[in-house]
CSV table of C-alpha atoms in Angstrom, one decimal:
chain,number,residue,atom,x,y,z
A,1,UNK,CA,84.4,187.3,145.7
A,2,UNK,CA,84.0,184.5,143.3
A,3,UNK,CA,83.1,186.9,140.4
A,4,UNK,CA,86.0,189.4,141.3
A,5,UNK,CA,87.9,186.2,141.4
A,6,UNK,CA,86.9,185.3,137.7
A,7,UNK,CA,87.5,188.7,136.5
A,8,UNK,CA,90.6,188.8,137.7
A,9,UNK,CA,91.4,185.4,136.2
A,10,UNK,CA,89.6,186.4,132.9
A,11,UNK,CA,92.3,189.2,132.7
A,12,UNK,CA,95.4,187.4,133.6
A,13,UNK,CA,94.2,184.9,130.6
A,14,UNK,CA,93.6,188.2,128.4
A,15,UNK,CA,96.8,189.6,129.2
A,16,UNK,CA,98.8,186.1,128.8
A,17,UNK,CA,97.3,185.8,125.3
A,18,UNK,CA,98.0,189.1,124.1
A,19,UNK,CA,101.3,188.2,124.7
A,20,UNK,CA,101.7,185.1,123.4
A,21,UNK,CA,100.3,186.8,120.1
A,22,UNK,CA,102.7,189.5,120.4
A,23,UNK,CA,105.4,186.7,120.7
A,24,UNK,CA,104.0,185.1,117.5
A,25,UNK,CA,104.0,188.3,115.8
A,26,UNK,CA,107.9,188.8,116.9
A,27,UNK,CA,108.3,185.6,115.6
A,28,UNK,CA,106.9,186.1,112.4
A,29,UNK,CA,109.0,189.4,112.2
A,30,UNK,CA,112.3,187.7,112.9
A,31,UNK,CA,111.0,185.1,110.1
A,32,UNK,CA,109.9,187.4,107.3
A,33,UNK,CA,111.3,191.3,108.0
A,34,UNK,CA,110.7,192.1,104.4
A,35,UNK,CA,107.3,191.2,104.1
A,36,UNK,CA,106.3,192.9,107.4
A,37,UNK,CA,108.6,195.9,106.6
A,38,UNK,CA,107.0,196.5,103.4
A,39,UNK,CA,103.7,196.3,104.9
A,40,UNK,CA,104.4,199.1,107.7
A,41,UNK,CA,106.4,201.1,105.1
A,42,UNK,CA,103.3,201.4,103.0
A,43,UNK,CA,100.4,201.9,105.5
A,44,UNK,CA,102.1,202.2,108.9
A,45,UNK,CA,99.3,203.9,110.8
A,46,UNK,CA,97.0,201.0,109.3
A,47,UNK,CA,99.2,198.3,109.9
A,48,UNK,CA,99.8,199.1,113.4
A,49,UNK,CA,95.9,199.5,114.2
A,50,UNK,CA,95.3,196.7,113.0
A,51,UNK,CA,97.6,194.9,115.0
A,52,UNK,CA,96.3,197.0,118.2
A,53,UNK,CA,92.2,196.0,117.3
A,54,UNK,CA,93.6,192.2,116.7
A,55,UNK,CA,95.5,192.0,120.2
A,56,UNK,CA,92.3,193.6,121.8
A,57,UNK,CA,90.1,191.0,120.0
A,58,UNK,CA,92.7,188.2,121.2
A,59,UNK,CA,92.7,190.0,124.8
A,60,UNK,CA,88.8,190.1,125.0
A,61,UNK,CA,88.0,186.9,123.6
A,62,UNK,CA,90.2,185.1,125.6
A,63,UNK,CA,89.0,187.2,128.8
A,64,UNK,CA,85.6,186.1,128.0
A,65,UNK,CA,86.6,182.5,127.4
A,66,UNK,CA,88.0,182.3,130.8
A,67,UNK,CA,85.2,183.8,132.5
A,68,UNK,CA,82.3,181.7,130.9
A,69,UNK,CA,84.2,178.6,131.5
A,70,UNK,CA,84.9,178.9,135.3
A,71,UNK,CA,80.9,180.2,135.6
A,72,UNK,CA,80.2,176.5,136.2
A,73,UNK,CA,83.1,176.0,138.6
A,74,UNK,CA,82.0,178.9,140.6
A,75,UNK,CA,78.3,178.3,140.5
A,76,UNK,CA,79.1,174.7,142.2
A,77,UNK,CA,81.4,176.6,144.8
A,78,UNK,CA,78.6,179.1,145.3
A,79,UNK,CA,75.7,176.3,145.9
A,80,UNK,CA,78.2,174.1,148.4
A,81,UNK,CA,79.1,177.1,150.4
A,82,UNK,CA,75.1,178.3,150.7
A,83,UNK,CA,74.8,174.7,152.0
A,84,UNK,CA,77.4,174.6,154.2
A,85,UNK,CA,75.9,177.8,155.6
A,86,UNK,CA,72.2,176.3,156.1
A,87,UNK,CA,73.8,173.3,157.5
A,88,UNK,CA,75.9,175.3,160.2
A,89,UNK,CA,72.6,177.5,160.8
A,90,UNK,CA,70.6,174.2,161.5
A,91,UNK,CA,73.5,172.8,163.5
A,92,UNK,CA,73.8,176.2,165.5
A,93,UNK,CA,69.8,175.8,166.2
A,94,UNK,CA,69.9,172.1,168.0
A,95,UNK,CA,68.7,170.3,164.8
A,96,UNK,CA,69.7,166.7,165.2
A,97,UNK,CA,69.1,165.2,161.7
A,98,UNK,CA,71.6,166.6,159.4
A,99,UNK,CA,72.7,165.5,156.3
A,100,UNK,CA,76.5,166.3,155.0
A,101,UNK,CA,77.0,168.3,152.1
A,102,UNK,CA,78.9,166.6,149.1
A,103,UNK,CA,80.6,169.3,147.1
A,104,UNK,CA,83.8,167.4,145.9
A,105,UNK,CA,85.5,170.3,147.7
A,106,UNK,CA,87.6,168.8,150.3
A,107,UNK,CA,87.5,171.6,152.5
A,108,UNK,CA,83.8,172.2,152.6
A,109,UNK,CA,83.6,168.5,152.5
A,110,UNK,CA,85.6,168.2,155.9
A,111,UNK,CA,83.6,170.9,157.8
A,112,UNK,CA,80.6,169.2,156.7
A,113,UNK,CA,81.6,166.0,158.0
A,114,UNK,CA,82.7,167.4,161.5
A,115,UNK,CA,79.4,169.0,162.3
A,116,UNK,CA,77.4,166.3,160.9
A,117,UNK,CA,79.3,164.0,163.6
A,118,UNK,CA,79.4,166.6,165.9
A,119,UNK,CA,75.4,167.0,165.7
A,120,UNK,CA,75.0,163.1,165.8
A,121,UNK,CA,77.2,163.1,169.1
A,122,UNK,CA,75.3,165.9,170.8
A,123,UNK,CA,72.0,164.1,170.0
A,124,UNK,CA,73.2,160.8,171.7
A,125,UNK,CA,74.7,162.9,174.4
A,126,UNK,CA,71.4,164.8,175.2
A,127,UNK,CA,69.4,161.6,174.5
A,128,UNK,CA,71.3,159.9,177.3
A,129,UNK,CA,70.9,162.8,179.5
A,130,UNK,CA,67.4,162.8,179.5
A,131,UNK,CA,67.1,159.1,180.2
A,132,UNK,CA,69.4,159.3,182.8
A,133,UNK,CA,67.2,162.0,184.4
A,134,UNK,CA,64.4,160.1,184.1
A,135,UNK,CA,66.3,157.1,185.3
A,136,UNK,CA,66.9,159.1,188.7
A,137,UNK,CA,63.9,160.5,189.2
A,138,UNK,CA,62.2,156.9,188.8
A,139,UNK,CA,64.7,155.5,191.1
A,140,UNK,CA,64.5,158.0,194.0
A,141,UNK,CA,60.9,158.0,193.6
A,142,UNK,CA,60.0,154.4,195.4
A,143,UNK,CA,62.5,155.0,198.5
A,144,UNK,CA,61.0,158.6,199.0
A,145,UNK,CA,57.6,156.8,198.7
A,146,UNK,CA,58.5,154.3,201.1
A,147,UNK,CA,60.0,157.0,203.4
A,148,UNK,CA,56.8,158.9,203.3
A,149,UNK,CA,54.7,156.2,204.3
A,150,UNK,CA,56.7,155.3,207.5
A,151,UNK,CA,56.8,158.9,208.4
A,152,UNK,CA,52.9,158.9,208.4
A,153,UNK,CA,52.7,155.7,210.1
A,154,UNK,CA,54.9,157.6,212.9
A,155,UNK,CA,52.7,160.5,212.9
A,156,UNK,CA,49.6,158.6,213.4
A,157,UNK,CA,50.4,156.5,216.3
A,158,UNK,CA,51.3,157.1,220.2
A,159,UNK,CA,52.8,153.7,220.6
A,160,UNK,CA,56.2,154.1,221.7
A,161,UNK,CA,57.0,150.4,220.2
A,162,UNK,CA,55.4,151.1,217.0
A,163,UNK,CA,57.2,154.2,216.6
A,164,UNK,CA,60.3,152.9,217.3
A,165,UNK,CA,59.8,150.2,214.9
A,166,UNK,CA,58.8,152.4,212.0
A,167,UNK,CA,61.8,154.8,212.6
A,168,UNK,CA,64.2,151.9,212.4
A,169,UNK,CA,62.6,151.3,208.9
A,170,UNK,CA,62.7,154.5,208.2
A,171,UNK,CA,66.5,155.2,208.8
A,172,UNK,CA,66.9,151.8,206.4
A,173,UNK,CA,65.0,153.6,203.5
A,174,UNK,CA,67.3,157.0,204.2
A,175,UNK,CA,70.6,154.4,204.0
A,176,UNK,CA,68.7,153.0,200.5
A,177,UNK,CA,68.0,156.3,199.3
A,178,UNK,CA,71.8,157.0,200.0
A,179,UNK,CA,73.0,153.8,198.3
A,180,UNK,CA,70.4,154.6,195.3
A,181,UNK,CA,72.3,158.1,195.0
A,182,UNK,CA,76.0,156.5,195.3
A,183,UNK,CA,74.7,154.1,192.5
A,184,UNK,CA,73.4,157.0,189.9
A,185,UNK,CA,77.0,158.7,190.8
A,186,UNK,CA,78.6,155.6,189.9
A,187,UNK,CA,76.8,155.8,186.5
A,188,UNK,CA,77.8,159.1,185.6
A,189,UNK,CA,81.6,158.3,186.3
A,190,UNK,CA,81.3,154.9,184.1
A,191,UNK,CA,82.3,152.5,187.0
A,192,UNK,CA,83.0,149.3,185.9
A,193,UNK,CA,84.1,146.2,187.4
A,194,UNK,CA,82.3,142.2,188.5
A,195,UNK,CA,78.8,142.7,190.4
A,196,UNK,CA,79.4,142.0,193.9
A,197,UNK,CA,77.4,138.6,195.4
A,198,UNK,CA,74.3,139.8,197.6
A,199,UNK,CA,71.9,137.7,199.5
A,200,UNK,CA,69.0,137.3,197.4
A,201,UNK,CA,67.0,136.6,200.8
A,202,UNK,CA,68.2,139.8,202.4
A,203,UNK,CA,67.0,141.8,199.5
A,204,UNK,CA,63.9,140.1,199.5
A,205,UNK,CA,63.1,140.1,203.0
A,206,UNK,CA,63.8,143.9,203.1
A,207,UNK,CA,61.6,144.6,200.0
A,208,UNK,CA,58.8,142.9,201.7
A,209,UNK,CA,58.9,145.1,204.6
A,210,UNK,CA,59.0,147.9,202.5
A,211,UNK,CA,56.0,147.1,200.4
A,212,UNK,CA,53.9,145.4,203.5
A,213,UNK,CA,51.9,148.9,204.0
A,214,UNK,CA,51.1,149.4,200.9
A,215,UNK,CA,49.7,145.8,200.2
A,216,UNK,CA,48.2,145.7,203.5
A,217,UNK,CA,46.3,148.8,202.5
A,218,UNK,CA,45.1,147.5,199.4
A,219,UNK,CA,44.1,144.3,201.3
A,220,UNK,CA,46.6,142.3,199.2
A,221,UNK,CA,49.7,140.2,200.4
A,222,UNK,CA,53.1,139.4,199.0
A,223,UNK,CA,54.3,135.4,199.5
A,224,UNK,CA,57.8,134.4,199.3
A,225,UNK,CA,58.7,131.1,198.2
A,226,UNK,CA,61.3,128.9,196.6
A,227,UNK,CA,65.1,128.0,197.7
A,228,UNK,CA,66.5,130.5,200.5
A,229,UNK,CA,70.3,130.6,200.9
A,230,UNK,CA,70.7,132.3,197.4
A,231,UNK,CA,73.4,134.7,196.6
A,232,UNK,CA,73.6,136.5,193.1
A,233,UNK,CA,76.2,138.7,191.2
A,234,UNK,CA,74.4,142.3,191.2
A,235,UNK,CA,74.6,145.4,193.3
A,236,UNK,CA,72.0,145.5,196.2
A,237,UNK,CA,70.8,148.7,194.7
A,238,UNK,CA,70.1,147.3,191.4
A,239,UNK,CA,68.8,144.0,192.5
A,240,UNK,CA,66.6,146.1,194.9
A,241,UNK,CA,65.2,148.5,192.3
A,242,UNK,CA,64.7,145.7,189.7
A,243,UNK,CA,62.6,143.8,192.3
A,244,UNK,CA,61.0,146.8,193.6
A,245,UNK,CA,59.5,147.9,190.3
A,246,UNK,CA,58.1,144.5,189.5
A,247,UNK,CA,56.1,144.6,193.3
A,248,UNK,CA,55.2,147.8,192.2
A,249,UNK,CA,53.7,146.9,188.6
A,250,UNK,CA,51.7,144.0,190.7
A,251,UNK,CA,50.6,146.2,193.3
A,252,UNK,CA,49.2,149.1,190.6
A,253,UNK,CA,48.1,146.8,187.5
A,254,UNK,CA,47.6,143.2,189.4
A,255,UNK,CA,45.1,141.6,191.7
A,256,UNK,CA,45.4,139.4,194.2
A,257,UNK,CA,48.5,137.7,195.9
A,258,UNK,CA,51.7,138.7,194.5
A,259,UNK,CA,54.3,135.5,194.5
A,260,UNK,CA,58.0,135.9,194.6
A,261,UNK,CA,59.6,132.5,193.7
A,262,UNK,CA,63.4,131.9,193.3
A,263,UNK,CA,65.0,128.7,192.3
A,264,UNK,CA,68.1,127.7,190.6
A,265,UNK,CA,68.6,126.9,187.0
A,266,UNK,CA,72.1,125.8,186.5
A,267,UNK,CA,74.7,128.2,186.7
A,268,UNK,CA,71.7,130.9,187.2
A,269,UNK,CA,69.0,131.9,189.8
A,270,UNK,CA,66.0,132.9,188.4
A,271,UNK,CA,63.2,134.9,190.6
A,272,UNK,CA,59.8,135.1,189.4
A,273,UNK,CA,57.2,137.4,190.2
A,274,UNK,CA,53.5,136.8,189.1
A,275,UNK,CA,50.0,137.9,190.5
A,276,UNK,CA,46.6,137.0,190.1
A,277,UNK,CA,45.4,139.9,187.7
A,278,UNK,CA,44.1,140.3,184.1
A,279,UNK,CA,47.9,140.6,183.2
A,280,UNK,CA,49.4,142.6,180.0
A,281,UNK,CA,47.4,143.0,177.0
A,282,UNK,CA,48.5,141.1,174.0
A,283,UNK,CA,49.0,144.2,171.9
A,284,UNK,CA,51.4,145.6,174.7
A,285,UNK,CA,53.3,142.6,175.6
A,286,UNK,CA,56.0,142.8,172.7
A,287,UNK,CA,56.7,146.4,173.8
A,288,UNK,CA,56.5,146.0,177.3
A,289,UNK,CA,60.1,146.9,178.1
A,290,UNK,CA,60.3,149.8,175.9
A,291,UNK,CA,60.5,153.5,177.2
A,292,UNK,CA,56.7,155.1,177.6
A,293,UNK,CA,55.1,152.2,176.9
A,294,UNK,CA,52.4,152.0,179.7
A,295,UNK,CA,48.7,151.5,180.2
A,296,UNK,CA,48.5,155.1,182.2
A,297,UNK,CA,47.1,153.3,184.8
A,298,UNK,CA,48.2,154.3,188.5
A,299,UNK,CA,50.1,157.3,187.0
A,300,UNK,CA,52.4,154.9,185.4
A,301,UNK,CA,55.2,157.1,183.3
A,302,UNK,CA,56.2,153.7,181.2
A,303,UNK,CA,60.1,153.8,182.8
A,304,UNK,CA,60.1,151.2,185.4
A,305,UNK,CA,60.3,148.0,183.3
A,306,UNK,CA,62.9,149.8,180.9
A,307,UNK,CA,64.9,150.9,183.6
A,308,UNK,CA,64.7,147.6,185.6
A,309,UNK,CA,65.5,145.6,182.2
A,310,UNK,CA,68.9,148.0,181.9
A,311,UNK,CA,69.9,147.4,185.5
A,312,UNK,CA,69.5,144.0,185.1
A,313,UNK,CA,71.6,143.9,182.0
A,314,UNK,CA,74.1,146.1,183.3
A,315,UNK,CA,74.5,143.3,186.3
A,316,UNK,CA,75.0,140.6,183.7
A,317,UNK,CA,71.2,139.4,184.2
A,318,UNK,CA,68.1,139.4,182.0
A,319,UNK,CA,64.5,140.7,182.6
A,320,UNK,CA,61.7,138.8,180.8
A,321,UNK,CA,57.8,138.8,180.6
A,322,UNK,CA,57.6,134.8,180.5
A,323,UNK,CA,54.1,135.0,180.4
A,324,UNK,CA,51.6,137.8,179.8
A,325,UNK,CA,48.0,136.6,181.1
A,326,UNK,CA,48.4,136.5,184.2
A,327,UNK,CA,51.7,138.4,184.3
A,328,UNK,CA,54.9,136.8,185.3
A,329,UNK,CA,58.0,138.2,184.8
A,330,UNK,CA,61.8,136.5,185.4
A,331,UNK,CA,64.5,138.0,186.7
A,332,UNK,CA,67.9,135.8,185.6
A,333,UNK,CA,70.8,136.3,187.6
A,334,UNK,CA,74.2,134.9,188.0
A,335,UNK,CA,74.6,132.6,191.2
A,336,UNK,CA,77.4,133.7,193.5
A,337,UNK,CA,79.2,131.1,195.5
A,338,UNK,CA,79.8,132.8,198.5
A,339,UNK,CA,78.4,136.5,200.2
């Protein structure tokens, strides 16, 4: 198409040059009609032939010059078009890292920029969806595991009192599972607003009951100490999930008694969770909150601490590893004055 356009342009240029040359000859006839008339009278056929040949040469040279002069521009457009087609092909294949085309042609650069930005937005969206799916599966795993443990306890006992107690706890786990699902749906809707006030004692007590069978099976225990009657700014689901992740980490990777210590520090409430194990390896400590960073013990996926930190930050708090060996994690939250 570019070649055809160049040929048309060359033909137009040749025609214009011929017309201009003819105009020049016509002007010469008006200025010196005698000399031209004598030449045509002596050799009319030769004069006409020379004039026609001259016009053909002028037209051919001007057309060739126009075609050659547009060759560089046509090559640039052709190259930019191929790059745009290649960019579109890679975009359609789902490639994320795209480099925009710089052709100095406004339309091509505009289309290239739109595709590049769209590819970047789609990459961010897909990454967010993958992270959400991983976070959701991790958040749902803990209450489902706890519920399964309670149902196993019910299935293995004939004591009506034990069945009643375990069933009550199982119902609480189902309610917690429902709250987790509601919280996940809230995240997808982007619900905002200030975090509510929640009783730290009630959340820790519920977690202590939830994890008691697992720690007893491992011949270990959880000790809760520190100030009582504290209220913090956080959703109950998020606070429960963060502390549950810390307890699970201590159960899987630590040893001895797990210590949960709550205290005030200025306008904040600090909840520290520690155990008597070997702690976090020095090489892993700076990256402990990164996704997929895990020792691999106990089937760990490396999502728990990353999700826990995200949940803490989404509620205006912070989760830090304040001591690596033995491991001691600290959850910082804003204190709430009332429930």
